[in-house]
Amino acid sequence: QVQLVESGGGLVQAGGSLRLSCAASARTFSSRAMGWFRQAPGKEREFVAAISGSGGSTSHADSVKGRFTISRDNAKNTVLLQMDNLKPEDTAVYYCAAGQVAFITSRYIAWGQGTQVTVSS
């Protein structure tokens, strides 16, 4: 069983930066791909970024490419989302998710409680 706890959200002005962190409890952390998703009010949850278990492969949504970067530290069971040049449309609750396997897929088996990111114009 994997438990995930996100942190790092907050209020920032447009053009600013935030770094989200997700701490995982599982000893199998390095054998799982990890992902970040977000959900804005009134909208469906959407994919933001994912990283393979080794960290060698990443995927970013077109809407965040060039601005957001996902990374992981397997020694610390942590996955990060560096968010630069934030825009008001990035405002959402951001969720960390643990994948079922090491490579990036659409299957996620555990979710964090979410952290709020608010970008003011």
CSV table of N, CA, C and O in Angstrom, one decimal, residues 2 13 27 31 45 57-58 69-70 73 76 86 112:
chain,number,residue,atom,x,y,z
A,2,VAL,N,0.5,2.2,-0.8
A,2,VAL,CA,1.3,3.4,-1.0
A,2,VAL,C,0.5,4.6,-0.4
A,2,VAL,O,-0.6,4.8,-0.7
A,13,GLN,N,2.0,35.1,-7.7
A,13,GLN,CA,1.6,35.9,-8.8
A,13,GLN,C,2.0,35.3,-10.1
A,13,GLN,O,2.9,34.5,-10.2
A,27,ARG,N,8.2,1.2,0.3
A,27,ARG,CA,9.5,0.8,0.0
A,27,ARG,C,9.7,0.4,-1.5
A,27,ARG,O,10.8,0.3,-2.0
A,31,SER,N,10.1,1.3,-8.0
A,31,SER,CA,9.5,0.4,-8.9
A,31,SER,C,8.2,1.0,-9.5
A,31,SER,O,7.6,0.2,-10.3
A,45,ARG,N,-10.4,16.3,-13.7
A,45,ARG,CA,-8.9,16.2,-13.4
A,45,ARG,C,-8.2,15.9,-14.7
A,45,ARG,O,-8.6,15.2,-15.6
A,57,SER,N,12.7,8.5,-17.9
A,57,SER,CA,11.7,8.9,-18.9
A,57,SER,C,10.7,9.8,-18.2
A,57,SER,O,10.3,9.6,-17.0
A,58,THR,N,10.3,10.9,-18.9
A,58,THR,CA,9.3,11.8,-18.4
A,58,THR,C,8.3,12.1,-19.5
A,58,THR,O,8.6,12.0,-20.7
A,69,THR,N,8.6,21.0,-14.7
A,69,THR,CA,9.5,19.9,-14.8
A,69,THR,C,9.3,18.9,-13.6
A,69,THR,O,9.3,19.3,-12.5
A,70,ILE,N,9.1,17.7,-14.0
A,70,ILE,CA,8.9,16.6,-13.0
A,70,ILE,C,10.3,16.0,-12.8
A,70,ILE,O,11.1,15.8,-13.7
A,73,ASP,N,13.6,11.7,-6.5
A,73,ASP,CA,14.7,11.3,-5.7
A,73,ASP,C,14.4,10.0,-5.1
A,73,ASP,O,13.7,10.0,-4.0
A,76,LYS,N,15.1,9.4,-1.4
A,76,LYS,CA,14.2,10.0,-0.4
A,76,LYS,C,12.7,9.7,-0.6
A,76,LYS,O,11.9,10.3,0.0
A,86,LEU,N,4.3,30.6,-13.9
A,86,LEU,CA,2.9,30.2,-13.7
A,86,LEU,C,1.9,31.2,-14.2
A,86,LEU,O,2.2,32.4,-14.3
A,112,GLY,N,-2.6,11.2,-3.6
A,112,GLY,CA,-2.5,12.0,-2.4
A,112,GLY,C,-3.7,12.8,-2.2
A,112,GLY,O,-4.7,12.7,-2.9
